[in-house]
Tab-separated table of C-alpha atoms in Angstrom:
chain	number	residue	atom	x	y	z
A	1	MET	CA	-0.384	5.005	-11.389
A	2	PHE	CA	-0.020	3.939	-15.015
A	3	SER	CA	1.532	7.290	-15.906
A	4	ARG	CA	4.096	6.894	-13.142
A	5	PHE	CA	5.096	3.263	-13.536
A	6	ARG	CA	4.851	2.829	-17.291
A	7	ILE	CA	5.067	6.205	-19.058
A	8	ALA	CA	6.714	8.761	-16.762
A	9	VAL	CA	9.967	6.943	-16.094
A	10	GLU	CA	10.936	4.042	-18.311
A	11	GLY	CA	11.761	0.977	-16.256
A	12	ALA	CA	10.308	2.543	-13.091
A	13	PHE	CA	8.375	-0.567	-12.072
A	14	ASP	CA	11.252	-1.629	-9.841
A	15	VAL	CA	9.163	-2.744	-6.877
A	16	ARG	CA	11.112	-4.470	-4.119
A	17	TRP	CA	9.295	-7.020	-1.967
A	18	CYS	CA	10.202	-7.770	1.619
A	19	ARG	CA	12.087	-11.070	2.107
A	20	GLY	CA	9.973	-11.962	5.123
A	21	SER	CA	7.436	-10.547	7.544
A	22	ILE	CA	7.350	-6.750	7.350
A	23	SER	CA	6.816	-6.655	11.107
A	24	GLU	CA	9.991	-8.645	11.763
A	25	LYS	CA	12.164	-7.227	9.008
A	26	ILE	CA	11.207	-3.546	9.303
A	27	PHE	CA	8.856	-2.435	12.079
A	28	ASP	CA	10.293	-4.431	14.998
A	29	LEU	CA	13.777	-3.120	14.201
A	30	TRP	CA	12.458	0.405	13.725
A	31	GLN	CA	10.582	0.266	17.018
A	32	HIS	CA	13.694	-0.950	18.845
A	33	GLN	CA	15.755	1.894	17.372
A	34	LEU	CA	13.152	4.487	18.365
A	35	GLU	CA	12.894	3.138	21.906
A	36	GLN	CA	16.686	3.287	22.210
A	37	ARG	CA	16.360	7.009	21.492
A	38	GLY	CA	13.823	7.488	24.256
A	39	VAL	CA	10.661	7.382	22.147
A	40	SER	CA	7.568	6.084	23.950
A	41	ILE	CA	5.360	3.881	21.771
A	42	ARG	CA	1.757	3.439	22.891
A	43	GLY	CA	0.739	0.083	21.468
A	44	GLY	CA	-3.009	-0.519	21.247
A	45	SER	CA	-3.800	3.199	21.543
A	46	ARG	CA	-5.704	5.297	19.023
A	47	VAL	CA	-5.671	9.084	18.833
A	48	ALA	CA	-9.212	10.262	19.579
A	49	SER	CA	-8.751	14.020	19.226
A	50	ILE	CA	-6.215	16.834	19.111
A	51	LYS	CA	-6.812	20.185	20.776
A	52	LYS	CA	-4.789	23.364	20.962
A	53	ASN	CA	-4.400	24.611	24.527
A	54	ASP	CA	-4.092	28.142	25.855
A	55	ASP	CA	-0.303	28.004	25.537
A	56	GLY	CA	-0.522	27.294	21.813
A	57	LYS	CA	0.590	23.692	22.244
A	58	TYR	CA	-1.300	20.508	21.517
A	59	ASP	CA	-3.106	18.121	23.858
A	60	ILE	CA	-3.783	14.632	22.476
A	61	SER	CA	-6.559	12.392	23.796
A	62	LEU	CA	-6.117	8.637	23.386
A	63	ASP	CA	-8.542	5.758	23.208
A	64	SER	CA	-6.750	2.703	24.526
A	65	MET	CA	-7.619	-0.939	23.955
A	66	ASN	CA	-4.994	-1.879	26.510
A	67	GLU	CA	-6.283	-1.749	30.086
A	68	LYS	CA	-2.727	-1.392	31.407
A	69	THR	CA	-2.119	1.786	29.426
A	70	GLU	CA	-2.076	4.890	31.582
A	71	ASN	CA	-2.182	8.575	30.754
A	72	SER	CA	-4.953	8.772	28.141
A	73	LEU	CA	-4.031	12.441	27.662
A	74	ILE	CA	-0.689	13.624	26.296
A	75	GLU	CA	-0.291	17.309	27.053
A	76	ASN	CA	1.749	20.244	25.778
A	77	CYS	CA	3.113	18.770	22.540
A	78	ASP	CA	5.127	21.257	20.503
A	79	ALA	CA	4.315	19.479	17.248
A	80	VAL	CA	2.161	16.661	15.894
A	81	VAL	CA	2.755	14.643	12.709
A	82	LEU	CA	-0.212	12.696	11.351
A	83	ALA	CA	1.299	9.513	9.887
A	84	VAL	CA	-2.089	7.928	9.214
A	85	GLY	CA	-4.209	6.827	6.279
A	86	ALA	CA	-6.594	9.110	4.412
A	87	VAL	CA	-9.788	7.789	5.997
A	88	ALA	CA	-8.275	7.928	9.495
A	89	ALA	CA	-7.181	11.521	8.857
A	90	GLY	CA	-10.747	12.459	7.906
A	91	LYS	CA	-12.195	10.920	11.057
A	92	LEU	CA	-9.525	12.542	13.217
A	93	ALA	CA	-10.139	15.965	11.677
A	94	ALA	CA	-13.870	15.673	12.431
A	95	SER	CA	-13.186	15.021	16.129
A	96	SER	CA	-10.281	17.445	16.606
A	97	PRO	CA	-10.822	21.187	17.029
A	98	ALA	CA	-7.164	21.820	16.231
A	99	LEU	CA	-7.681	20.249	12.792
A	100	SER	CA	-11.283	21.038	11.876
A	101	SER	CA	-10.673	24.784	12.206
A	102	LEU	CA	-8.011	24.775	9.467
A	103	ASP	CA	-8.632	25.538	5.787
A	104	ALA	CA	-6.129	22.804	4.916
A	105	THR	CA	-8.443	20.114	6.317
A	106	LYS	CA	-11.778	21.302	4.889
A	107	ASP	CA	-11.807	18.521	2.275
A	108	PHE	CA	-10.681	15.701	4.573
A	109	ASP	CA	-14.250	14.370	4.688
A	110	LYS	CA	-13.975	13.648	0.957
A	111	LEU	CA	-10.983	11.330	1.358
A	112	ARG	CA	-11.880	7.733	0.609
A	113	GLY	CA	-10.371	4.323	1.236
A	114	VAL	CA	-10.404	0.950	-0.505
A	115	THR	CA	-11.232	-2.283	1.324
A	116	CYS	CA	-8.606	-5.022	1.092
A	117	VAL	CA	-8.558	-8.706	2.006
A	118	ALA	CA	-5.285	-10.654	2.273
A	119	VAL	CA	-5.434	-14.459	2.112
A	120	ARG	CA	-2.390	-16.593	2.934
A	121	LEU	CA	-2.651	-20.300	2.157
A	122	PHE	CA	-0.285	-22.900	3.567
A	123	LEU	CA	-0.485	-25.893	1.226
A	124	LYS	CA	0.716	-29.468	1.244
A	125	PRO	CA	3.880	-29.403	-0.867
A	126	HIS	CA	3.749	-31.076	-4.253
A	127	PRO	CA	6.123	-34.060	-4.588
A	128	THR	CA	7.675	-32.402	-7.630
A	129	ILE	CA	9.914	-29.389	-6.968
A	130	THR	CA	9.773	-26.972	-9.906
A	131	SER	CA	13.102	-25.167	-10.383
A	132	GLY	CA	14.667	-22.694	-12.793
A	133	LEU	CA	11.926	-20.130	-12.174
A	134	LYS	CA	12.636	-16.451	-12.845
A	135	GLY	CA	12.172	-13.126	-11.135
A	136	GLY	CA	12.286	-14.118	-7.481
A	137	LEU	CA	14.848	-14.300	-4.727
A	138	HIS	CA	14.643	-18.098	-4.992
A	139	ASP	CA	14.065	-20.150	-8.145
A	140	LYS	CA	12.243	-23.189	-6.714
A	141	THR	CA	8.713	-23.877	-5.510
A	142	GLN	CA	6.619	-26.752	-4.225
A	143	LEU	CA	3.400	-25.465	-5.741
A	144	PRO	CA	1.727	-27.856	-8.206
A	145	PRO	CA	3.834	-27.737	-11.415
A	146	GLU	CA	0.903	-26.406	-13.467
A	147	PHE	CA	0.712	-23.326	-11.235
A	148	ALA	CA	4.486	-22.940	-10.950
A	149	LYS	CA	4.921	-22.933	-14.737
A	150	ALA	CA	2.109	-20.413	-15.145
A	151	MET	CA	4.215	-18.064	-12.978
A	152	ILE	CA	7.560	-18.988	-14.532
A	153	ASP	CA	8.627	-15.391	-15.219
A	154	SER	CA	7.763	-13.925	-11.825
A	155	PRO	CA	6.620	-15.028	-8.365
A	156	ILE	CA	4.032	-12.238	-8.571
A	157	ALA	CA	0.979	-11.989	-10.801
A	158	VAL	CA	-0.920	-8.682	-10.912
A	159	CYS	CA	-4.542	-9.213	-11.952
A	160	GLY	CA	-7.238	-6.721	-12.911
A	161	ALA	CA	-10.920	-6.737	-12.120
A	162	GLY	CA	-13.460	-9.020	-13.773
A	163	ILE	CA	-11.201	-12.041	-14.224
A	164	GLY	CA	-12.898	-15.344	-14.936
A	165	GLY	CA	-16.373	-13.860	-14.959
A	166	ILE	CA	-16.480	-14.302	-11.175
A	167	GLU	CA	-19.247	-12.060	-9.853
A	168	GLU	CA	-17.449	-11.217	-6.580
A	169	LEU	CA	-14.429	-10.030	-8.590
A	170	ARG	CA	-16.351	-7.810	-11.009
A	171	GLU	CA	-14.716	-4.697	-9.514
A	172	THR	CA	-11.950	-6.405	-7.556
A	173	GLY	CA	-8.303	-6.608	-8.590
A	174	PHE	CA	-5.778	-8.806	-6.867
A	175	CYS	CA	-2.151	-9.935	-6.697
A	176	ILE	CA	-0.879	-13.506	-6.374
A	177	TYR	CA	2.409	-14.195	-4.585
A	178	ASP	CA	4.435	-17.406	-4.460
A	179	LEU	CA	6.128	-16.784	-1.123
A	180	GLN	CA	8.494	-19.754	-1.477
A	181	ARG	CA	10.292	-17.720	-4.118
A	182	MET	CA	10.170	-14.464	-2.126
A	183	HIS	CA	10.682	-15.231	1.588
A	184	ASP	CA	13.798	-16.932	2.926
A	185	GLU	CA	11.867	-18.738	5.655
A	186	PHE	CA	9.642	-20.545	3.124
A	187	SER	CA	12.287	-21.265	0.491
A	188	VAL	CA	12.932	-24.822	-0.666
A	189	ASP	CA	16.639	-24.493	0.136
A	190	HIS	CA	15.879	-23.329	3.687
A	191	TYR	CA	13.504	-26.259	4.139
A	192	ALA	CA	16.174	-28.719	2.990
A	193	LEU	CA	18.545	-27.539	5.722
A	194	HIS	CA	16.246	-26.657	8.625
A	195	ILE	CA	12.709	-28.057	8.297
A	196	ASP	CA	11.566	-31.663	8.670
A	197	LYS	CA	9.830	-32.981	5.583
A	198	GLU	CA	6.500	-33.486	7.350
A	199	ASP	CA	6.505	-29.802	8.430
A	200	GLN	CA	7.173	-28.319	4.993
A	201	VAL	CA	4.485	-26.293	3.185
A	202	SER	CA	4.204	-24.274	0.017
A	203	VAL	CA	2.822	-20.785	0.616
A	204	LEU	CA	0.545	-18.806	-1.656
A	205	GLU	CA	-0.774	-15.326	-0.868
A	206	ILE	CA	-3.626	-13.542	-2.619
A	207	ASP	CA	-4.254	-9.860	-1.846
A	208	PHE	CA	-7.604	-8.471	-3.027
A	209	TYR	CA	-8.279	-4.747	-3.586
A	210	ARG	CA	-11.793	-3.223	-3.607
A	211	ALA	CA	-12.997	-6.320	-1.805
A	212	ASP	CA	-16.187	-4.798	-0.360
A	213	SER	CA	-18.425	-7.448	-1.943
A	214	PHE	CA	-16.993	-10.288	0.159
A	215	VAL	CA	-15.035	-8.771	3.054
A	216	ASN	CA	-17.727	-9.890	5.519
A	217	CYS	CA	-17.976	-13.450	4.204
A	218	GLN	CA	-16.937	-16.461	6.281
A	219	ASN	CA	-13.302	-17.533	6.041
A	220	ASP	CA	-14.021	-20.731	4.125
A	221	VAL	CA	-15.986	-18.765	1.503
A	222	ILE	CA	-13.072	-16.347	1.022
A	223	VAL	CA	-10.569	-19.218	0.779
A	224	SER	CA	-12.690	-20.884	-1.910
A	225	LEU	CA	-12.929	-17.593	-3.804
A	226	ALA	CA	-9.141	-17.150	-3.582
A	227	LEU	CA	-8.529	-20.598	-5.073
A	228	GLU	CA	-10.963	-19.900	-7.904
A	229	ALA	CA	-9.358	-16.509	-8.554
A	230	VAL	CA	-5.874	-18.050	-8.779
A	231	SER	CA	-6.992	-20.751	-11.203
A	232	SER	CA	-8.832	-18.260	-13.414
A	233	ALA	CA	-5.999	-15.726	-13.447
A	234	LEU	CA	-3.269	-18.268	-14.225
A	235	GLY	CA	-5.377	-20.189	-16.724
A	236	THR	CA	-4.805	-23.582	-15.145
A	237	ALA	CA	-7.004	-26.515	-16.081
A	238	SER	CA	-7.456	-27.526	-12.451
A	239	LYS	CA	-8.007	-25.727	-9.154
A	240	ILE	CA	-6.073	-26.368	-5.955
A	241	ASP	CA	-8.272	-28.581	-3.811
A	242	GLN	CA	-9.234	-27.288	-0.374
A	243	SER	CA	-8.156	-30.617	1.095
A	244	GLY	CA	-4.604	-29.597	0.228
A	245	ILE	CA	-4.754	-26.582	2.563
A	246	VAL	CA	-2.839	-27.176	5.800
A	247	ASP	CA	-3.662	-23.778	7.285
A	248	SER	CA	-4.813	-20.321	6.231
A	249	THR	CA	-4.904	-16.766	7.530
A	250	ILE	CA	-7.212	-13.978	6.392
A	251	LEU	CA	-6.718	-10.291	7.129
A	252	ARG	CA	-9.501	-7.793	6.474
A	253	ALA	CA	-8.789	-4.067	6.152
A	254	LYS	CA	-11.940	-2.030	5.566
A	255	ASN	CA	-11.422	1.328	3.815
A	256	ALA	CA	-7.746	1.071	4.734
A	257	VAL	CA	-5.947	1.802	1.458
A	258	SER	CA	-6.052	5.227	-0.171
A	259	HIS	CA	-8.559	5.437	-3.012
A	260	PHE	CA	-7.108	7.309	-5.973
A	261	SER	CA	-9.813	8.388	-8.404
A	262	PRO	CA	-10.427	11.269	-10.855
A	263	ASN	CA	-10.027	14.599	-9.035
A	264	SER	CA	-9.060	12.958	-5.727
A	265	ALA	CA	-5.729	14.806	-5.882
A	266	LEU	CA	-7.677	18.044	-5.345
A	267	TYR	CA	-8.274	16.970	-1.743
A	268	SER	CA	-4.641	16.171	-0.960
A	269	PRO	CA	-3.207	18.576	1.624
A	270	ASP	CA	0.323	19.902	1.870
A	271	VAL	CA	2.612	18.249	4.409
A	272	LYS	CA	2.305	21.342	6.607
A	273	LEU	CA	-1.213	21.982	7.864
A	274	ASP	CA	-0.188	24.676	10.346
A	275	LYS	CA	2.848	25.457	12.439
A	276	GLY	CA	3.194	22.444	14.684
A	277	LEU	CA	0.778	20.307	12.621
A	278	TYR	CA	2.060	18.138	9.771
A	279	CYS	CA	0.954	15.063	7.852
A	280	CYS	CA	2.455	12.389	5.630
A	281	GLY	CA	1.212	9.463	3.593
A	282	ASP	CA	0.483	8.388	0.031
A	283	TRP	CA	-2.601	10.656	0.054
A	284	VAL	CA	-0.627	13.836	0.837
A	285	ASP	CA	0.556	16.309	-1.824
A	286	ARG	CA	4.283	15.737	-2.328
A	287	THR	CA	4.665	19.164	-4.030
A	288	GLY	CA	5.764	18.056	-7.473
A	289	HIS	CA	7.888	15.055	-6.511
A	290	ALA	CA	6.852	12.303	-8.941
A	291	SER	CA	6.528	9.489	-6.421
A	292	TRP	CA	3.671	7.099	-5.720
A	293	SER	CA	2.497	4.522	-3.209
A	294	THR	CA	4.949	3.549	-0.433
A	295	GLU	CA	7.653	5.729	-1.967
A	296	LYS	CA	5.312	8.712	-1.772
A	297	SER	CA	4.662	7.997	1.919
A	298	VAL	CA	8.411	8.039	2.598
A	299	VAL	CA	8.910	11.214	0.553
A	300	THR	CA	6.120	13.110	2.332
A	301	ALA	CA	7.372	11.870	5.716
A	302	ARG	CA	10.779	13.377	5.009
A	303	GLN	CA	9.149	16.556	3.716
A	304	ALA	CA	7.066	16.793	6.896
A	305	ALA	CA	10.198	16.283	9.008
A	306	ASN	CA	11.945	18.976	7.009
A	307	ALA	CA	9.058	21.429	7.513
A	308	LEU	CA	8.975	20.700	11.239
A	309	SER	CA	12.744	21.127	11.503
A	310	ALA	CA	12.565	24.477	9.745
A	311	ASP	CA	9.674	25.736	11.888
A	312	PHE	CA	11.420	24.819	15.146
A	313	ARG	CA	14.948	25.594	13.964
A	314	LEU	CA	16.258	22.134	14.659
A	315	ALA	CA	19.932	21.602	13.907
A	316	ASN	CA	21.481	18.530	12.233
A	317	SER	CA	18.143	17.397	10.808
A	318	GLN	CA	18.792	14.974	7.943
A	319	CYS	CA	15.589	14.777	5.930
A	320	ASP	CA	16.534	15.705	2.375
A	321	VAL	CA	14.531	14.118	-0.443
A	322	ILE	CA	16.202	12.637	-3.511
A	323	PRO	CA	14.758	14.330	-6.624
A	324	ALA	CA	12.605	12.146	-8.850
A	325	ALA	CA	13.736	11.261	-12.361
A	326	LYS	CA	12.581	13.520	-15.188
A	327	ASP	CA	9.674	12.549	-17.442
A	328	THR	CA	10.438	10.371	-20.440
A	329	PRO	CA	10.192	11.936	-23.915
A	330	GLN	CA	6.957	9.965	-24.471
A	331	LEU	CA	5.174	11.512	-21.486
A	332	THR	CA	6.579	14.959	-22.256
A	333	ALA	CA	5.122	14.720	-25.768
A	334	LEU	CA	1.805	13.482	-24.386
A	335	ARG	CA	1.601	16.382	-21.941
A	336	LYS	CA	2.329	18.892	-24.723
A	337	SER	CA	-0.320	17.306	-26.944
A	338	ALA	CA	-2.928	17.435	-24.191
A	339	LYS	CA	-2.074	21.075	-23.470
A	340	LEU	CA	-2.442	21.957	-27.143
A	341	LEU	CA	-5.804	20.173	-27.375
A	342	ARG	CA	-7.088	22.133	-24.386
A	343	THR	CA	-6.442	25.355	-26.279
A	344	LEU	CA	-8.338	24.099	-29.358
A	345	LEU	CA	-11.322	22.185	-27.953
A	346	PRO	CA	-14.021	23.087	-25.401
A	347	LEU	CA	-13.042	22.156	-21.854
A	348	GLU	CA	-16.081	19.915	-21.328
A	349	THR	CA	-14.908	17.616	-24.152
A	350	LEU	CA	-11.439	17.061	-22.731
A	351	PRO	CA	-10.299	14.520	-20.141
A	352	PRO	CA	-8.579	15.805	-16.997
A	353	SER	CA	-5.125	14.381	-17.752
A	354	PRO	CA	-2.983	13.221	-20.704
A	355	TRP	CA	-3.053	9.554	-19.703
A	356	VAL	CA	-6.851	9.613	-19.416
A	357	PHE	CA	-6.907	11.139	-22.892
A	358	ALA	CA	-4.651	8.352	-24.179
A	359	LYS	CA	-6.877	5.702	-22.626
A	360	GLN	CA	-10.026	7.213	-24.132
A	361	PHE	CA	-8.379	7.604	-27.524
A	362	LEU	CA	-7.036	4.048	-27.621
A	363	SER	CA	-10.327	2.544	-26.453
A	364	ARG	CA	-11.991	4.006	-29.538
A	365	HIS	CA	-9.326	2.693	-31.899
A	366	VAL	CA	-8.764	-0.866	-30.665
């Protein structure tokens, strides 16, 4: 990740955050467009297994949490695209003869996920509105001024593990978001025009990654931990008092986010598993395209669509992928240096990648 966002392409950390609920701004609109094209969406249904029938087509068995859902078997599919996470793909491969028999899926059981916890806090607004803040869609917030000024340059703070000596965060990183500066619906200007004063709230979100140590804790324990994490990360003298919380929501996602670790790329499959079977996601090999995270999911989705279109000779398929930018001179030099070192030193003494080498080298010289 560091190689991509900091070294590979200068200025590449150009993340764009949604201006509201992702469900409302993206997925609801996408679902409506698909349904207008005749696509049937089975809400509350999970794919249990995929089998290849005697005609060479695919039969899909569903587990439904919706009692009204009929037809738990979808038969005679020409093609299947797995747009799922890494852990889900591993579980699906284990239960699906059409997948488990393929060489391309033999390492799916090694795919791992990271547990995440998202905490959204709706707070009593501070009487003082802090304005002139940078980096967000909006420049005002009703967070306590001490916290607002600590985030003056951006409405987002990215925090590593071990902050504040908090035991639960020893291996847990997190991000802090001031949603009043990011979402139109929570902005101070929107409140002034549309929301009664007694109904106004400031909104803080804290997303934890590798949150296994506390994912099963009670909500009030997680809220308290979130407040402590924010205070420690921003270096404020005080902590937001729980009495100032109007409401809160907590989302738990166990093993839901792809776990990228040394050598994990060895288990990434190509977008085409077999004719008629394709996959996409941030855990899939994007065949040299230097993309990561959500961008990588989009790239592999288009690559999967392109492979499917080619296999079935579909006309007017528009799924080209924009080439990624070339490496910066710094990363090019680092790659050349690492390659040279591999020719001079024993393999067991060398790290697996140039950025790992840089990290190890710098850690010995700081």
